[in-house]
mmCIF file of C-alpha atoms in Angstrom:
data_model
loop_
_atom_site.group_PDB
_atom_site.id
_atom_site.type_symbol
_atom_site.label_atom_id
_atom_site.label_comp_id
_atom_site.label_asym_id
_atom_site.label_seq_id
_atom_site.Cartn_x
_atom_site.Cartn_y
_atom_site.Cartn_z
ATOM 1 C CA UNK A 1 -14.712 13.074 -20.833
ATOM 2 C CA UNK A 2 -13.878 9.456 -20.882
ATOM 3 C CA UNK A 3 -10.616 10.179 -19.460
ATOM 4 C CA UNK A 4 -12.082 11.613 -16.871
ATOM 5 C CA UNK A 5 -14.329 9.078 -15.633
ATOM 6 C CA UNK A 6 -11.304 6.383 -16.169
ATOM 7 C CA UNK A 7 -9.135 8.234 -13.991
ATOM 8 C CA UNK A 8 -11.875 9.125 -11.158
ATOM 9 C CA UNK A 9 -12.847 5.396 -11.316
ATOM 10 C CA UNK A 10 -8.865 4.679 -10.707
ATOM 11 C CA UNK A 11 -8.847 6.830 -8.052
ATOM 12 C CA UNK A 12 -11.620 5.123 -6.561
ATOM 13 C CA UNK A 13 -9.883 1.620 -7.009
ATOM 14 C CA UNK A 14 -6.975 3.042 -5.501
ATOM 15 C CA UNK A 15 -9.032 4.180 -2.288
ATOM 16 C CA UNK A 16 -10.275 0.444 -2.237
ATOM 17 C CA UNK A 17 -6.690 -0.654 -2.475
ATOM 18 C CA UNK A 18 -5.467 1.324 0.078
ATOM 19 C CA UNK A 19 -8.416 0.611 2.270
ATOM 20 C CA UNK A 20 -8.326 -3.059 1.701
ATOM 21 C CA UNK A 21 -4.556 -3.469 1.895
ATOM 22 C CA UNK A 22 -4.609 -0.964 5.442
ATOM 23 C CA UNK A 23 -7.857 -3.432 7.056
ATOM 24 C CA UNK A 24 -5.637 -6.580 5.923
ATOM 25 C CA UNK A 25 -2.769 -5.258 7.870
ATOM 26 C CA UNK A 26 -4.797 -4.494 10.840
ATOM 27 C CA UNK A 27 -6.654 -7.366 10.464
ATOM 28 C CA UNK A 28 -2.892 -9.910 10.424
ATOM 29 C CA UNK A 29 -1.703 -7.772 13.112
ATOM 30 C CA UNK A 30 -4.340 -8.558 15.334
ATOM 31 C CA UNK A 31 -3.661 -12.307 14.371
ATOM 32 C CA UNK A 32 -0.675 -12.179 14.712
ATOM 33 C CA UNK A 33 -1.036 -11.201 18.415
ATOM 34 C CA UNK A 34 -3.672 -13.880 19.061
ATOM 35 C CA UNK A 35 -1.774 -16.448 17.891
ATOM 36 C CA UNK A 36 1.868 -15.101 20.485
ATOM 37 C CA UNK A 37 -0.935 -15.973 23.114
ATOM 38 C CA UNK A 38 -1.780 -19.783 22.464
ATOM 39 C CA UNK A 39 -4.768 -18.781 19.912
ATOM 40 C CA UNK A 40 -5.870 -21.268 17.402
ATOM 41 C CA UNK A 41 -5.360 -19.122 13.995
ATOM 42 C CA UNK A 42 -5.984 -21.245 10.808
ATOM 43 C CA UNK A 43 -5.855 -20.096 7.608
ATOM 44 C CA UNK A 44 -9.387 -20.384 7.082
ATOM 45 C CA UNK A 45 -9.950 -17.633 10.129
ATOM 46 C CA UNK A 46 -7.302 -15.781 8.317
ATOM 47 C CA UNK A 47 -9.347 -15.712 4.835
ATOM 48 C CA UNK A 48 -12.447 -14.930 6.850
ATOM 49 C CA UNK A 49 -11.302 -12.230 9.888
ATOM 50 C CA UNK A 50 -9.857 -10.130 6.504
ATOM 51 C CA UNK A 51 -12.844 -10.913 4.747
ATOM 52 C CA UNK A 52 -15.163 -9.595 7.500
ATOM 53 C CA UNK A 53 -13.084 -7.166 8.971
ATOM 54 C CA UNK A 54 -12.874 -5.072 5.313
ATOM 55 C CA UNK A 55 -16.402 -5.339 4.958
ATOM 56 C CA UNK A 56 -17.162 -3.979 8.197
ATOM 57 C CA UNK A 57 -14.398 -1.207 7.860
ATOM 58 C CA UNK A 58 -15.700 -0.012 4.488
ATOM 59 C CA UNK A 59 -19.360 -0.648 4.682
ATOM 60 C CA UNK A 60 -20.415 -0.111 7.890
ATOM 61 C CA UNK A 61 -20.835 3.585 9.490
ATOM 62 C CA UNK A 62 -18.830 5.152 12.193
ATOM 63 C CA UNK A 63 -19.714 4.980 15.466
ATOM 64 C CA UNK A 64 -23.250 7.545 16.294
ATOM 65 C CA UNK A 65 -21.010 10.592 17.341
ATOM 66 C CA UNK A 66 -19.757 11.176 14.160
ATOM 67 C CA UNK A 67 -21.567 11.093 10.771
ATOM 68 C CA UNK A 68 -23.126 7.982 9.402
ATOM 69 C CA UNK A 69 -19.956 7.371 6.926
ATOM 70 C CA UNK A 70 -17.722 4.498 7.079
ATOM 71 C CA UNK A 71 -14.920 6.194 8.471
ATOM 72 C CA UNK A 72 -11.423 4.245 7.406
ATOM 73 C CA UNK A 73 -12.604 4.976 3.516
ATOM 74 C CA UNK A 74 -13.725 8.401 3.670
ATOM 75 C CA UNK A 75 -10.580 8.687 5.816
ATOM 76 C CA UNK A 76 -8.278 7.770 2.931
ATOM 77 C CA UNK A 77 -9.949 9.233 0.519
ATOM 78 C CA UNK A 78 -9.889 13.120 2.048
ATOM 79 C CA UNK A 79 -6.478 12.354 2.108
ATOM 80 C CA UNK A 80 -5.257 10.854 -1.399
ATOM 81 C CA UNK A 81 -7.410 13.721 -3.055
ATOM 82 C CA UNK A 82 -5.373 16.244 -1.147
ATOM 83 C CA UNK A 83 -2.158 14.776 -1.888
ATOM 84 C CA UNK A 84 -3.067 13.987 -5.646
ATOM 85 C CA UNK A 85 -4.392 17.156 -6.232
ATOM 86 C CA UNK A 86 -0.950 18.218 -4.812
ATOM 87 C CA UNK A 87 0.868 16.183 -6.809
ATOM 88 C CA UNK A 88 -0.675 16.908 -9.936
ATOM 89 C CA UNK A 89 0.511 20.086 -9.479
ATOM 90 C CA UNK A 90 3.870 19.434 -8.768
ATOM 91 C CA UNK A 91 3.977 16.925 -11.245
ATOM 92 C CA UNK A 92 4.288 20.169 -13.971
ATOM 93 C CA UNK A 93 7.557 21.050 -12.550
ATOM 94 C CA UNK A 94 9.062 18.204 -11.737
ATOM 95 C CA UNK A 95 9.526 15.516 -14.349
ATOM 96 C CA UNK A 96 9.278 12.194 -12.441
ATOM 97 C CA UNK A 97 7.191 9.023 -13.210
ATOM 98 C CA UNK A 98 3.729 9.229 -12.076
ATOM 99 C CA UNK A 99 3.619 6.099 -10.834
ATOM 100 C CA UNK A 100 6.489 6.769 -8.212
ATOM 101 C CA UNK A 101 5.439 10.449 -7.672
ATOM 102 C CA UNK A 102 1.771 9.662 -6.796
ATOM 103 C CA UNK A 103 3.026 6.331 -4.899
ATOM 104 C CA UNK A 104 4.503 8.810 -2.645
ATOM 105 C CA UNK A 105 1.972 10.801 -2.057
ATOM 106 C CA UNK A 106 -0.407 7.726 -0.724
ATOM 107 C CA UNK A 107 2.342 7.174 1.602
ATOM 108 C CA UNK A 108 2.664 10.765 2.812
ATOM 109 C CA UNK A 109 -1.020 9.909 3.122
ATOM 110 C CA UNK A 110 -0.458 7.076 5.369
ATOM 111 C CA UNK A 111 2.289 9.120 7.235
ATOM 112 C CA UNK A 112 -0.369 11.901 8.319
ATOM 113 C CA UNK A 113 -2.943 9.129 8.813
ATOM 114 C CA UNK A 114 -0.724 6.807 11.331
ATOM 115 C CA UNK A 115 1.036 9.755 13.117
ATOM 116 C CA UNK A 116 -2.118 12.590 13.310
ATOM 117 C CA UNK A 117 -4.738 10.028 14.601
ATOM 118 C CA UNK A 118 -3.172 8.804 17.822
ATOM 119 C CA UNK A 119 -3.495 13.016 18.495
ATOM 120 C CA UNK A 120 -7.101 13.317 17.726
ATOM 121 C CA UNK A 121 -7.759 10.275 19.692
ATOM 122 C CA UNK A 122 -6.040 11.048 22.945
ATOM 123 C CA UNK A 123 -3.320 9.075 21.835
ATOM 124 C CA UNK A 124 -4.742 5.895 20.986
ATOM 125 C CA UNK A 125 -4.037 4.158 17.940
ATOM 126 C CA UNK A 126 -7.145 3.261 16.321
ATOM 127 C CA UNK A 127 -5.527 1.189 13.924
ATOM 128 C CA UNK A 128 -4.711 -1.858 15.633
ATOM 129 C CA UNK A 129 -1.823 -2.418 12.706
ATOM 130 C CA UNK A 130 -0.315 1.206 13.742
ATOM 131 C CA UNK A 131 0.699 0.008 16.853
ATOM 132 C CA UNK A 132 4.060 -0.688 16.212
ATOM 133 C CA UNK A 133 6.960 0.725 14.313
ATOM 134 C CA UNK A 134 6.996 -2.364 12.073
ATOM 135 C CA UNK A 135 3.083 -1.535 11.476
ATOM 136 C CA UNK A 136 3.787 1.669 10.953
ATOM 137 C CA UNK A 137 6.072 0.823 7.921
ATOM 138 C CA UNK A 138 3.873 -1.575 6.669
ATOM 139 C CA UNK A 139 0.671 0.702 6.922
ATOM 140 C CA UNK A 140 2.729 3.163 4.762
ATOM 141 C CA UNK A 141 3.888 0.978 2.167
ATOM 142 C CA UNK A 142 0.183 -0.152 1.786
ATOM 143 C CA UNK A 143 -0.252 3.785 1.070
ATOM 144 C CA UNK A 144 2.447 3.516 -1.395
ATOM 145 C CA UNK A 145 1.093 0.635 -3.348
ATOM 146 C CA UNK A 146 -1.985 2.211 -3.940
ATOM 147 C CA UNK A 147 -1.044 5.183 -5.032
ATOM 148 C CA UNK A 148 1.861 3.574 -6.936
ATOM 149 C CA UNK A 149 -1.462 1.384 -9.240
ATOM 150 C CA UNK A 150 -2.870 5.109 -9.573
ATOM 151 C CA UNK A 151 0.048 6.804 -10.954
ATOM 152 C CA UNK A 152 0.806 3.979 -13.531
ATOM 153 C CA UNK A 153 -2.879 3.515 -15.324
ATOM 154 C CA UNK A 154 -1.907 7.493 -15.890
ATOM 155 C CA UNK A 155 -1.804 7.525 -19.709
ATOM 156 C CA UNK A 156 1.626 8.182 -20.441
ATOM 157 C CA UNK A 157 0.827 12.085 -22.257
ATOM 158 C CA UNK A 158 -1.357 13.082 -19.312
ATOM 159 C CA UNK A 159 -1.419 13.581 -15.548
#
């Protein structure tokens, strides 16, 4: 039973991660681009755009169409339970560490996420970070780096 809650309170920590380290991306991306055009970006605006920005991505509900549910969160966390679930299973044929094998599957995650929005929004990219191949990468190594903390606070005799 303990086990149990540790490893659905990981997996919550990893959604956090993942959504922290994807709004932080979006968030220096956007930055970034103010400062190519003469913006004043200090590293106090830095500290506080990431600051606000997660806040307001993972506390704050979508916009009134959709359900009142912050929507980058509940975003990444349909899809890490699909692909851990997934991996869990595969992980009983496949001897591999867990920490690499669920790492991947956070950025398989992120590979659906950047690639299958842009169709379901009329091919906009809703994440500013997403916008370019470079973002891309970095959007899916975010994925990677959360599910990489997942797989190693696996007990080493479980998945």
């Amino acid at each position: 039973m303990i086990n149990r809650i540790k490893k659905v309170g990981f997996l919550l920590l990893s959604i956090l991660l993942v959504s922290f380290l994807v709004g932080a991306q979006t968030t220096i991306s956007n930055l970034i681009w103010l400062s190519s055009i003469d913006m004043p970006v200090t590293f106090g605006v830095l500290i506080s755009s990431i600051y606000h920005d997660f806040i307001l991505m993972t506390l704050t509900s979508s916009p009134p169409p959709l359900p009142p549910l912050p929507l980058l969160p509940v975003l990444i966390s349909i899809g890490l339970v699909i692909s851990f679930g997934v991996t869990w299973i595969v992980l009983r044929w496949i001897k591999i560490q867990k920490k690499y094998a669920y790492g991947i599957a956070a950025a398989t995650t992120l590979v659906f996420i950047v690639y299958l929005m842009p169709l379901l929004f009329f091919g906009v990219d809703m994440l500013a970070g997403a916008r370019t191949p470079i973002g891309k990468i970095s959007l899916i190594i975010c994925g990677y780096l959360g599910g990489h903390f997942f797989g190693s606070r696996l007990s080493k005799g479980e998945v």
